[in-house]
Short mmCIF file of C-alpha atoms in Angstrom, two decimals:
data_model
loop_
_atom_site.label_atom_id
_atom_site.label_comp_id
_atom_site.label_asym_id
_atom_site.label_seq_id
_atom_site.Cartn_x
_atom_site.Cartn_y
_atom_site.Cartn_z
CA MET A 1 144.55 160.29 153.61
CA SER A 2 142.16 162.97 154.74
CA ASP A 3 141.84 166.15 156.71
CA ASN A 4 140.70 164.95 160.09
CA GLY A 5 139.41 168.44 160.66
CA ALA A 6 139.23 169.10 164.40
CA THR A 7 139.20 167.28 167.71
CA ALA A 8 136.55 168.71 170.04
CA PHE A 9 137.62 170.16 173.39
CA PRO A 10 135.49 172.22 175.71
CA THR A 11 137.15 175.49 174.78
CA GLN A 12 139.12 175.06 171.53
CA LEU A 13 139.57 173.21 168.25
CA VAL A 14 142.80 171.24 167.82
CA LEU A 15 143.90 170.75 164.21
CA THR A 16 145.78 167.62 163.23
CA CYS A 17 148.09 167.06 160.27
CA GLY A 18 146.54 164.82 157.69
CA PHE A 19 149.90 163.14 157.05
CA CYS A 20 151.64 162.68 160.44
CA SER A 21 148.65 163.31 162.76
CA GLY A 22 150.72 165.98 164.55
CA THR A 23 149.04 168.98 166.08
CA ILE A 24 151.87 171.53 166.00
CA ASP A 25 151.90 174.31 163.37
CA VAL A 26 149.14 172.80 161.23
CA LYS A 27 149.02 175.91 159.06
CA TRP A 28 149.16 174.49 155.56
CA PHE A 29 146.84 172.72 153.18
CA CYS A 30 147.63 170.49 150.16
CA LYS A 31 144.99 171.23 147.53
CA SER A 32 145.96 168.14 145.56
CA CYS A 33 145.49 165.80 148.53
CA ALA A 34 142.73 167.88 150.10
CA ALA A 35 144.46 167.54 153.51
CA SER A 36 145.86 169.88 156.16
CA MET A 37 149.54 169.61 156.99
CA CYS A 38 152.13 170.81 159.46
CA ASN A 39 155.36 172.67 158.72
CA THR A 40 157.41 169.46 158.73
CA CYS A 41 155.15 167.63 156.26
CA LYS A 42 154.96 170.77 154.12
CA THR A 43 158.73 170.50 153.65
CA SER A 44 158.88 166.73 153.09
CA HIS A 45 155.66 166.31 151.02
CA PRO A 46 156.97 167.78 147.72
CA LYS A 47 160.14 165.68 147.97
CA ILE A 48 158.12 162.53 147.27
CA PRO A 49 158.21 162.14 143.43
CA ALA A 50 154.49 161.43 143.17
CA PHE A 51 153.68 164.61 145.09
CA LYS A 52 156.26 167.02 143.70
CA ASN A 53 153.70 168.97 141.65
CA HIS A 54 151.14 169.24 144.46
CA VAL A 55 149.93 172.72 145.30
CA ILE A 56 150.39 173.70 148.97
CA VAL A 57 148.75 176.88 150.24
CA PRO A 58 148.16 178.51 153.64
CA ARG A 59 145.23 176.91 155.43
CA THR A 60 142.38 179.44 155.51
CA ASN A 61 138.66 179.13 155.92
CA ASP A 62 138.13 179.86 152.22
CA VAL A 63 140.56 177.12 151.25
CA ILE A 64 138.88 174.62 153.56
CA ARG A 65 135.48 175.59 152.20
CA LEU A 66 136.59 175.04 148.63
CA TYR A 67 139.01 172.14 148.97
CA GLY A 68 138.36 170.46 152.29
CA PRO A 69 136.46 167.18 152.76
CA SER A 70 132.97 167.53 151.36
CA LYS A 71 130.02 165.65 150.06
CA ILE A 72 132.01 164.56 147.02
CA ALA A 73 134.41 162.49 149.14
CA GLU A 74 134.02 158.77 148.41
CA GLN A 75 135.89 155.64 149.36
CA CYS A 76 138.33 154.36 146.77
CA PRO A 77 136.90 151.19 145.14
CA VAL A 78 140.45 149.75 144.85
CA HIS A 79 141.65 150.79 148.32
CA PRO A 80 138.53 150.98 150.51
CA ALA A 81 140.50 152.31 153.49
CA LYS A 82 141.39 155.43 151.48
CA GLU A 83 139.22 158.29 150.34
CA ILE A 84 139.29 159.52 146.78
CA SER A 85 141.18 162.79 146.96
CA THR A 86 142.79 163.35 143.56
CA TYR A 87 141.94 163.26 139.86
CA CYS A 88 144.26 162.03 137.09
CA LYS A 89 143.86 164.33 134.10
CA ASP A 90 145.77 161.95 131.82
CA CYS A 91 143.61 158.90 132.62
CA HIS A 92 140.44 160.89 133.38
CA VAL A 93 139.79 158.94 136.57
CA PRO A 94 139.45 159.88 140.27
CA CYS A 95 141.89 158.13 142.60
CA CYS A 96 143.20 157.97 146.15
CA VAL A 97 146.76 158.73 147.25
CA THR A 98 147.72 155.05 146.99
CA CYS A 99 146.33 154.79 143.45
CA GLN A 100 148.29 157.90 142.59
CA VAL A 101 151.56 156.39 143.83
CA GLN A 102 150.98 152.97 142.26
CA LYS A 103 149.41 153.79 138.87
CA HIS A 104 149.58 157.52 138.13
CA GLN A 105 153.16 158.62 138.81
CA ARG A 106 154.34 161.34 136.44
CA HIS A 107 150.71 161.92 135.37
CA GLU A 108 149.09 165.32 135.59
CA ILE A 109 147.19 165.25 138.89
CA SER A 110 144.70 167.68 140.42
CA SER A 111 142.69 167.56 143.59
CA ILE A 112 139.27 166.02 143.36
CA GLU A 113 137.88 169.39 144.43
CA ASP A 114 139.61 171.14 141.50
CA ALA A 115 138.20 168.53 139.14
CA TYR A 116 134.80 168.96 140.75
CA LEU A 117 134.95 172.75 140.49
CA SER A 118 136.14 172.53 136.88
CA ALA A 119 133.28 170.21 135.99
CA GLU A 120 130.85 172.39 137.89
CA THR A 121 132.09 175.49 136.03
CA ARG A 122 131.85 173.70 132.67
CA LEU A 123 128.33 172.48 133.36
CA ASN A 124 127.26 175.89 134.63
CA ASP A 125 128.68 177.41 131.44
CA ASN A 126 126.63 174.89 129.46
CA VAL A 127 123.52 175.83 131.39
CA ARG A 128 124.18 179.54 130.83
CA HIS A 129 124.74 178.90 127.12
CA LEU A 130 121.50 176.94 126.89
CA GLU A 131 119.56 179.53 128.86
CA LYS A 132 121.02 182.69 127.32
CA GLU A 133 121.64 181.63 123.72
CA LEU A 134 119.89 178.45 122.69
CA MET A 135 116.61 178.89 124.57
CA PRO A 136 116.03 182.47 123.30
CA THR A 137 116.80 181.26 119.78
CA LEU A 138 114.37 178.38 120.13
CA ASP A 139 111.77 180.74 121.59
CA LYS A 140 112.18 183.05 118.60
CA MET A 141 111.91 180.12 116.21
CA ALA A 142 108.80 178.88 118.03
CA ASP A 143 107.22 182.36 117.93
CA LYS A 144 108.08 182.79 114.26
CA THR A 145 106.80 179.30 113.47
CA LYS A 146 103.53 180.05 115.27
CA GLN A 147 103.23 183.26 113.27
CA TYR A 148 103.79 181.32 110.06
CA GLN A 149 101.34 178.67 111.26
CA SER A 150 98.69 181.30 111.91
CA LYS A 151 99.23 182.89 108.49
CA LYS A 152 99.27 179.49 106.84
CA ARG A 153 96.07 178.39 108.57
CA ASP A 154 94.34 181.61 107.50
CA LYS A 155 95.44 181.01 103.93
CA ILE A 156 94.49 177.33 104.10
CA ALA A 157 91.02 178.37 105.32
CA ALA A 158 90.71 180.81 102.41
CA VAL A 159 91.87 178.21 99.87
CA ARG A 160 89.53 175.64 101.43
CA LYS A 161 86.68 178.11 100.94
CA GLU A 162 87.71 178.55 97.30
CA VAL A 163 87.84 174.79 96.76
CA ASN A 164 84.39 174.30 98.32
CA ALA A 165 82.96 177.15 96.23
CA PHE A 166 84.44 175.55 93.13
CA ARG A 167 83.02 172.20 94.21
CA LYS A 168 79.56 173.78 94.56
CA GLU A 169 79.91 175.34 91.11
CA MET A 170 80.99 171.98 89.68
CA GLN A 171 78.06 170.24 91.39
CA GLN A 172 75.64 172.78 89.93
CA ALA A 173 77.08 172.22 86.47
CA VAL A 174 76.79 168.44 86.91
CA ASP A 175 73.22 168.78 88.22
CA GLU A 176 72.22 170.91 85.21
CA SER A 177 73.76 168.43 82.77
CA CYS A 178 72.07 165.48 84.46
CA ASP A 179 68.71 167.32 84.60
CA ASN A 180 68.94 167.90 80.84
CA LEU A 181 69.52 164.19 80.28
CA LEU A 182 66.58 163.24 82.48
CA GLU A 183 64.34 165.77 80.74
CA LYS A 184 65.13 164.13 77.40
CA LEU A 185 64.18 160.76 78.86
CA ASP A 186 60.87 162.18 80.11
CA GLU A 187 60.13 163.70 76.70
CA ASN A 188 60.72 160.38 74.97
CA ASP A 189 58.51 158.58 77.48
CA ILE A 190 55.59 161.06 76.87
CA GLU A 191 55.72 160.34 73.12
CA PHE A 192 54.11 156.90 73.64
CA ASP A 193 51.46 158.41 75.92
CA LYS A 194 50.40 160.81 73.15
CA VAL A 195 50.02 157.99 70.60
CA ILE A 196 47.95 155.90 73.02
CA THR A 197 45.64 158.92 73.70
CA ARG A 198 45.00 159.35 69.95
CA ILE A 199 44.26 155.63 69.50
CA ASP A 200 41.81 155.69 72.44
CA ALA A 201 39.97 158.63 70.83
CA GLN A 202 39.54 156.70 67.56
CA LYS A 203 38.33 153.64 69.48
CA ARG A 204 35.58 155.76 71.02
CA LYS A 205 34.51 156.91 67.54
CA CYS A 206 34.43 153.30 66.36
CA ARG A 207 32.23 152.25 69.31
CA GLU A 208 29.84 155.12 68.60
CA LEU A 209 29.60 154.12 64.90
CA ILE A 210 28.98 150.48 65.82
CA LYS A 211 26.16 151.52 68.13
CA GLU A 212 24.61 153.67 65.39
CA ILE A 213 24.76 150.83 62.81
CA GLU A 214 23.25 148.33 65.25
CA GLY A 215 20.34 150.78 65.87
CA ILE A 216 19.59 150.99 62.15
CA ILE A 217 19.62 147.19 61.82
CA GLN A 218 17.14 146.84 64.67
CA LYS A 219 14.65 149.19 62.93
CA GLY A 220 14.53 146.87 59.90
CA ASP A 221 13.24 149.51 57.49
CA LEU A 222 14.43 151.18 54.36
CA SER A 223 16.91 153.28 56.32
CA MET A 224 19.21 150.31 56.12
CA ILE A 225 19.32 150.75 52.34
CA LYS A 226 19.88 154.43 52.56
CA PHE A 227 22.61 154.28 55.27
CA SER A 228 26.16 154.37 53.92
CA PRO A 229 28.77 153.74 56.66
CA PRO A 230 32.13 155.57 56.36
CA SER A 231 35.12 153.85 54.86
CA PRO A 232 37.28 151.97 57.44
CA ARG A 233 40.23 153.98 56.24
CA THR A 234 38.56 157.10 57.56
CA LEU A 235 37.96 155.37 60.86
CA ILE A 236 41.59 154.29 61.32
CA PRO A 237 43.75 157.40 61.26
CA GLU A 238 47.34 157.40 60.16
CA ILE A 239 48.82 156.72 63.53
CA ARG A 240 52.30 155.30 63.42
CA THR A 241 53.51 153.45 66.43
CA PRO A 242 56.88 154.94 67.48
CA LYS A 243 59.96 152.82 67.06
CA LEU A 244 60.98 150.93 70.15
CA THR A 245 64.26 152.65 70.99
CA ILE A 246 65.89 151.68 74.30
CA PRO A 247 67.87 154.47 75.97
CA VAL A 248 71.47 153.67 76.92
CA PHE A 249 73.44 156.00 79.19
CA THR A 250 77.15 156.38 78.36
CA PRO A 251 79.04 158.18 81.12
CA GLY A 252 81.59 160.75 80.03
CA ARG A 253 84.67 158.88 81.23
CA ASP A 254 87.01 161.50 79.77
CA ILE A 255 85.21 164.14 81.79
CA LEU A 256 85.58 162.03 84.93
CA THR A 257 89.29 161.68 84.26
CA ILE A 258 89.67 165.41 83.78
CA ILE A 259 87.71 166.08 86.95
CA ARG A 260 89.77 163.62 88.97
CA ASP A 261 93.19 164.52 87.60
CA ARG A 262 92.90 168.09 86.37
CA ILE A 263 90.24 169.68 88.54
CA GLY A 264 92.92 171.95 89.94
CA THR A 265 96.18 172.02 91.85
CA ILE A 266 97.45 173.52 95.07
CA GLU A 267 101.03 174.75 95.04
CA TRP A 268 102.79 175.67 98.26
CA THR A 269 104.58 178.91 97.50
CA ASP A 270 107.50 179.64 99.80
CA ARG A 271 106.99 183.01 101.53
CA THR A 272 109.44 182.36 104.35
CA PRO A 273 111.66 185.39 105.12
CA ASP A 274 114.24 183.16 106.83
CA PRO A 275 115.22 180.28 104.50
CA ASN A 276 116.93 178.44 107.37
CA LEU A 277 113.80 178.25 109.52
CA LEU A 278 111.37 176.23 107.47
CA PRO A 279 111.81 173.62 104.70
CA SER A 280 112.04 174.84 101.13
CA LEU A 281 109.32 174.42 98.50
CA ILE A 282 108.32 170.85 97.68
CA THR A 283 105.65 170.32 95.05
CA THR A 284 104.04 166.99 94.18
CA PHE A 285 104.69 165.94 90.59
CA ASP A 286 102.48 163.75 88.45
CA PRO A 287 104.10 162.39 85.24
CA SER A 288 100.73 162.81 83.46
CA MET A 289 101.31 166.56 83.72
CA ILE A 290 104.03 166.39 81.06
CA ASN A 291 102.74 168.37 78.12
CA ILE A 292 105.34 169.72 75.68
CA ASN A 293 104.39 171.83 72.69
CA LYS A 294 106.63 173.45 70.12
CA VAL A 295 106.06 177.19 70.11
CA GLY A 296 108.63 178.23 67.53
CA SER A 297 112.16 177.97 66.22
CA PHE A 298 114.82 180.26 64.77
CA SER A 299 118.33 180.20 63.35
CA SER A 300 121.30 181.74 65.13
CA LYS A 301 124.24 183.64 63.67
CA ILE A 302 126.60 181.29 65.52
CA PRO A 303 126.59 177.62 66.56
CA VAL A 304 124.54 177.23 69.73
CA GLY A 305 126.99 176.09 72.38
CA SER A 306 124.97 177.43 75.30
CA ILE A 307 121.61 179.15 75.71
CA THR A 308 120.21 181.13 78.65
CA THR A 309 116.75 182.65 79.00
CA ALA A 310 116.64 186.38 79.71
CA GLY A 311 112.91 187.03 80.26
CA ASN A 312 110.30 188.55 77.95
CA ASN A 313 110.55 185.56 75.59
CA THR A 314 114.22 186.22 74.86
CA ALA A 315 117.35 184.11 75.16
CA TRP A 316 121.10 184.63 74.98
CA VAL A 317 122.99 182.36 72.57
CA MET A 318 126.74 181.86 72.82
CA CYS A 319 129.45 179.56 71.49
CA CYS A 320 132.71 178.47 73.11
CA ASP A 321 134.85 179.71 70.18
CA ARG A 322 133.15 183.09 69.62
CA ASP A 323 133.74 186.41 71.41
CA THR A 324 130.21 187.64 70.76
CA MET A 325 126.94 186.46 72.27
CA TYR A 326 123.53 187.35 70.85
CA LEU A 327 120.13 188.02 72.40
CA TYR A 328 117.18 186.73 70.33
CA ASP A 329 113.44 186.99 70.79
CA SER A 330 111.08 184.07 70.16
CA SER A 331 110.60 185.07 66.52
CA GLY A 332 114.34 184.85 65.84
CA LYS A 333 114.95 188.59 65.74
CA MET A 334 118.33 189.63 67.15
CA VAL A 335 117.68 192.15 69.92
CA ARG A 336 121.20 192.82 71.22
CA SER A 337 124.76 191.56 71.15
CA ILE A 338 127.77 191.78 73.48
CA THR A 339 131.36 191.29 72.35
CA VAL A 340 134.17 190.49 74.78
CA LYS A 341 137.40 190.83 72.81
CA GLY A 342 140.18 188.48 73.79
CA SER A 343 137.89 186.16 75.74
CA GLY A 344 138.79 183.20 73.54
CA GLY A 345 135.09 182.32 73.42
CA ILE A 346 132.13 182.41 75.81
CA ASN A 347 131.32 179.05 77.36
CA ASP A 348 128.27 179.42 79.61
CA MET A 349 126.23 182.15 81.28
CA VAL A 350 123.77 182.73 84.11
CA ILE A 351 121.60 185.76 84.91
CA THR A 352 121.09 187.06 88.47
CA ARG A 353 117.74 188.07 89.94
CA SER A 354 118.66 191.72 89.39
CA GLY A 355 119.35 191.14 85.70
CA GLU A 356 123.17 191.12 85.80
CA MET A 357 125.02 188.53 83.74
CA ILE A 358 127.87 186.25 84.81
CA PHE A 359 129.62 184.16 82.14
CA THR A 360 132.68 181.93 81.77
CA CYS A 361 135.33 182.47 79.09
CA TRP A 362 138.07 180.33 77.61
CA ASP A 363 140.77 182.82 78.66
CA ARG A 364 140.21 181.45 82.20
CA LYS A 365 138.14 184.38 83.34
CA VAL A 366 134.65 184.67 84.79
CA ARG A 367 133.18 187.99 83.72
CA HIS A 368 130.33 190.15 84.94
CA VAL A 369 128.02 192.39 82.92
CA SER A 370 126.12 195.04 84.84
CA VAL A 371 122.57 196.06 84.00
CA SER A 372 123.99 199.10 82.22
CA GLY A 373 126.15 196.82 80.03
CA LYS A 374 129.57 197.37 81.61
CA VAL A 375 131.81 194.28 81.32
CA SER A 376 134.34 193.52 84.06
CA THR A 377 136.47 190.56 85.16
CA MET A 378 135.00 188.95 88.24
CA ILE A 379 137.20 185.86 88.82
CA ASP A 380 140.51 184.61 87.48
CA THR A 381 140.22 180.81 87.43
CA SER A 382 143.84 180.05 86.42
CA PRO A 383 145.16 177.39 86.08
CA PHE A 384 141.69 175.91 85.57
CA GLU A 385 139.41 176.41 82.57
CA PRO A 386 135.87 177.41 83.57
CA TYR A 387 133.08 175.47 81.87
CA GLY A 388 129.52 175.65 83.24
CA VAL A 389 128.28 178.24 85.73
CA CYS A 390 125.17 178.58 87.94
CA LEU A 391 123.91 180.41 91.00
CA THR A 392 122.84 178.86 94.30
CA ASP A 393 119.67 179.92 96.12
CA SER A 394 121.79 182.51 97.97
CA GLU A 395 123.28 183.60 94.59
CA ASP A 396 126.78 182.27 95.30
CA VAL A 397 128.52 181.61 91.98
CA VAL A 398 129.33 177.96 91.17
CA VAL A 399 131.85 177.26 88.37
CA CYS A 400 132.89 173.95 86.77
CA MET A 401 136.72 173.91 87.00
CA ASN A 402 138.72 171.70 84.64
CA SER A 403 142.37 170.94 83.95
CA GLN A 404 144.40 168.09 82.50
CA ASP A 405 144.60 166.51 85.94
CA LYS A 406 141.13 165.07 86.51
CA LYS A 407 141.83 164.47 90.19
CA SER A 408 142.14 168.20 90.77
CA ASN A 409 138.96 169.11 88.87
CA HIS A 410 136.11 170.36 91.01
CA LEU A 411 133.24 172.79 91.47
CA ALA A 412 134.34 176.14 92.88
CA VAL A 413 131.90 178.26 94.88
CA TYR A 414 132.57 182.01 94.91
CA SER A 415 131.15 185.01 96.70
CA PRO A 416 129.16 187.14 94.20
CA ASP A 417 130.25 190.35 95.94
CA THR A 418 134.00 189.86 96.31
CA GLY A 419 134.79 187.03 93.90
CA ARG A 420 136.54 185.23 96.76
CA LYS A 421 136.51 181.42 96.64
CA ILE A 422 134.34 180.05 99.45
CA ARG A 423 134.90 176.32 98.99
CA GLU A 424 135.67 173.53 96.54
CA ILE A 425 133.43 170.53 95.86
CA MET A 426 135.03 167.32 94.58
CA GLY A 427 131.96 165.07 94.73
CA ILE A 428 133.14 162.28 97.02
CA ASP A 429 130.86 159.25 97.26
CA GLY A 430 130.30 156.89 100.19
CA GLU A 431 133.35 154.83 99.22
CA GLY A 432 135.64 157.86 99.16
CA LYS A 433 135.79 157.95 95.35
CA GLN A 434 135.76 161.26 93.45
CA GLN A 435 132.80 161.38 91.05
CA ILE A 436 133.18 164.95 89.72
CA THR A 437 136.09 164.41 87.33
CA VAL A 438 135.26 166.54 84.26
CA PRO A 439 132.37 168.83 85.25
CA TYR A 440 130.76 170.32 82.13
CA ARG A 441 127.48 171.92 83.24
CA VAL A 442 125.94 172.55 86.65
CA VAL A 443 122.53 173.66 87.95
CA SER A 444 121.24 174.42 91.42
CA ASN A 445 118.32 172.30 92.60
CA GLY A 446 117.21 173.59 95.99
CA LYS A 447 120.19 173.10 98.30
CA ASP A 448 121.77 170.51 95.98
CA LEU A 449 123.97 170.92 92.92
CA CYS A 450 123.46 168.68 89.88
CA VAL A 451 126.44 168.27 87.57
CA VAL A 452 126.81 166.95 84.03
CA ASN A 453 130.11 165.06 84.22
CA TRP A 454 132.23 163.70 81.39
CA ASP A 455 134.60 160.75 81.69
CA PRO A 456 132.65 158.95 82.89
CA TYR A 457 129.42 160.29 81.43
CA HIS A 458 126.89 160.69 84.21
CA VAL A 459 124.88 163.22 86.19
CA VAL A 460 126.06 163.70 89.79
CA CYS A 461 123.99 165.27 92.57
CA VAL A 462 125.91 166.62 95.57
CA ASP A 463 124.66 168.34 98.72
CA GLU A 464 125.98 171.52 100.35
CA ARG A 465 128.90 169.63 101.89
CA GLY A 466 129.86 168.13 98.53
CA ASP A 467 128.75 164.61 99.42
CA VAL A 468 127.30 162.59 96.54
CA GLN A 469 123.54 162.04 96.94
CA TRP A 470 122.96 160.07 93.76
CA MET A 471 124.30 159.45 90.23
CA TYR A 472 122.43 158.84 86.97
CA ASP A 473 124.18 157.06 84.08
CA GLY A 474 121.21 156.63 81.69
CA LYS A 475 121.32 152.83 81.75
CA GLU A 476 117.77 152.44 83.03
CA ALA A 477 116.52 154.20 79.87
CA LYS A 478 117.76 151.16 77.87
CA LEU A 479 118.53 153.21 74.76
CA THR A 480 120.50 152.08 71.73
CA ASN A 481 123.59 154.22 72.27
CA THR A 482 125.60 155.06 75.37
CA PHE A 483 124.44 158.02 77.48
CA ASN A 484 126.22 161.25 76.48
CA PRO A 485 124.82 164.21 78.46
CA ARG A 486 125.29 167.85 77.50
CA GLY A 487 122.76 170.41 78.71
CA ILE A 488 120.91 170.30 82.03
CA SER A 489 118.00 172.29 83.44
CA VAL A 490 115.52 172.16 86.34
CA ASP A 491 111.75 172.54 86.03
CA LYS A 492 109.31 173.96 88.56
CA TYR A 493 108.85 170.52 90.15
CA ASN A 494 112.62 170.24 90.85
CA ASN A 495 112.87 167.54 88.20
CA LEU A 496 115.84 167.54 85.81
CA LEU A 497 115.98 167.66 82.02
CA VAL A 498 119.24 166.38 80.52
CA THR A 499 120.04 166.34 76.79
CA ASP A 500 121.64 163.23 75.31
CA ILE A 501 123.42 163.84 71.99
CA HIS A 502 124.16 160.15 71.29
CA ASN A 503 120.49 159.18 71.49
CA SER A 504 119.00 162.51 70.29
CA CYS A 505 116.59 162.87 73.20
CA VAL A 506 116.07 164.41 76.63
CA HIS A 507 116.13 162.36 79.86
CA TYR A 508 113.47 163.56 82.31
CA ILE A 509 114.77 162.69 85.82
CA ASP A 510 113.13 163.24 89.22
CA ARG A 511 114.83 164.95 92.15
CA GLU A 512 116.03 161.57 93.49
CA GLY A 513 117.86 160.66 90.28
CA THR A 514 115.24 158.23 88.93
CA LEU A 515 114.22 158.33 85.27
CA ILE A 516 110.64 159.52 84.76
CA GLN A 517 110.61 159.08 81.00
CA ILE A 518 112.44 159.88 77.76
CA ILE A 519 111.03 162.95 75.99
CA LEU A 520 111.71 165.07 72.88
CA THR A 521 113.07 162.15 70.89
CA GLN A 522 114.21 162.60 67.29
CA GLU A 523 111.14 160.67 66.15
CA GLN A 524 108.93 163.18 67.95
CA THR A 525 110.72 166.42 67.09
CA GLY A 526 112.96 165.76 64.10
CA LEU A 527 115.88 167.24 66.04
CA SER A 528 119.19 165.42 66.29
CA CYS A 529 122.08 165.76 68.74
CA PRO A 530 120.46 168.23 71.18
CA GLY A 531 123.06 170.30 73.01
CA ASP A 532 122.28 172.85 75.68
CA LEU A 533 118.82 173.65 77.01
CA CYS A 534 117.14 176.03 79.44
CA ARG A 535 113.64 176.84 80.58
#
């Protein structure tokens, strides 16, 4: 069914009804069928059940322009004699009037032109969004990236210049050392030349004496009796032939190793103002760099349940059943103490970049200590007990939340400004199983969170969404006792250090959850059952 438009006469256009082909009072238009209609068909058309929801409007030029036959008209593939004129919104297919009657009764139907205009509007909106929002954003990112690239290239050129200057200095030092060795070889070689020169001089004296004696013999007179030749010992001087020592060159292999492995490092320091634009810091790690030295030790007034560095070679020490925490320097001198009465004990603490302290307490409170020393309640964690605490890169507060129901235990992420809970992290693995069941300690490692979990004992790494990235259960270390983690920390290479009280050691794990090596064993340090740690 279609709008036959007009029949050409010399002086006028005659409109025909698209339904009965009549030419009288063709003043209406069915938008759903995209066809003109007369008064009679206008009355009967909606009475047909399939057409009862069709929209009929006065036939105007604007209506014909928008809804009349156009370039989008196609023949129906099922009914080739019919043109596609409608669109079924329920089935998402275009159809002709016959299709509509046979297969799409009681479905929501629109004209093909409405569907076309809707799609056109949606696509134009997409184009506008891409042009006005996405493209400018990408342009800004490209401009900013080019700025960073320019700055980075300038810095790379400067560092390259430093490396080449250092190489030249190293080459000069090597040349000087090698020249000294060669000079010693030359000196030793000249020693034989000097001895040969002295021997040749004595040989000349001997030849001269022989010639003199032969002259006296030829005379045959009494001068032979009077002549007394010198003793042979005076003719052969005390010339000792040098020992035959063969030079052997032994390269300084240790020096070569140091030059190859320790000549210097290049670290890529993140100076990006926008952390979402470029990747975060990644530094190459070489296990040979591990070098741990004991710098001191001291005794605390309380059992060390948790320890947090505070700068200037100081550290806070706290215990889960004590209301007071103490600040010690590296010599063991107590610098300061803070008491929180009624806290039930201080479990764990973290220090912000501005020097403020956030710590968890057994009375189910997370408290805040300002730089001036004022203590205030930041978060009420009821009904959960807060264990470990850490800060993300954006300084959101992450708390280990525990209760008797392990299935409800989780990590809670809070806003540092309002104390409002932002999200919960359960640690769901690829099989849908919850792996964070009893979270004890947590640290931020870039955009990931690494959790010491009890029951079962393992370390779990989750991403920002809370999806499990990897788990470490200590089995690859092949130690005598089962893995029992306590403290956890991150070094500058984004590797993890995890204490193991059952095996009295520290597991050194890379950022992918693979064991690098076991360090700080009891045999090496004399320490047993290491608890918390920090760096």
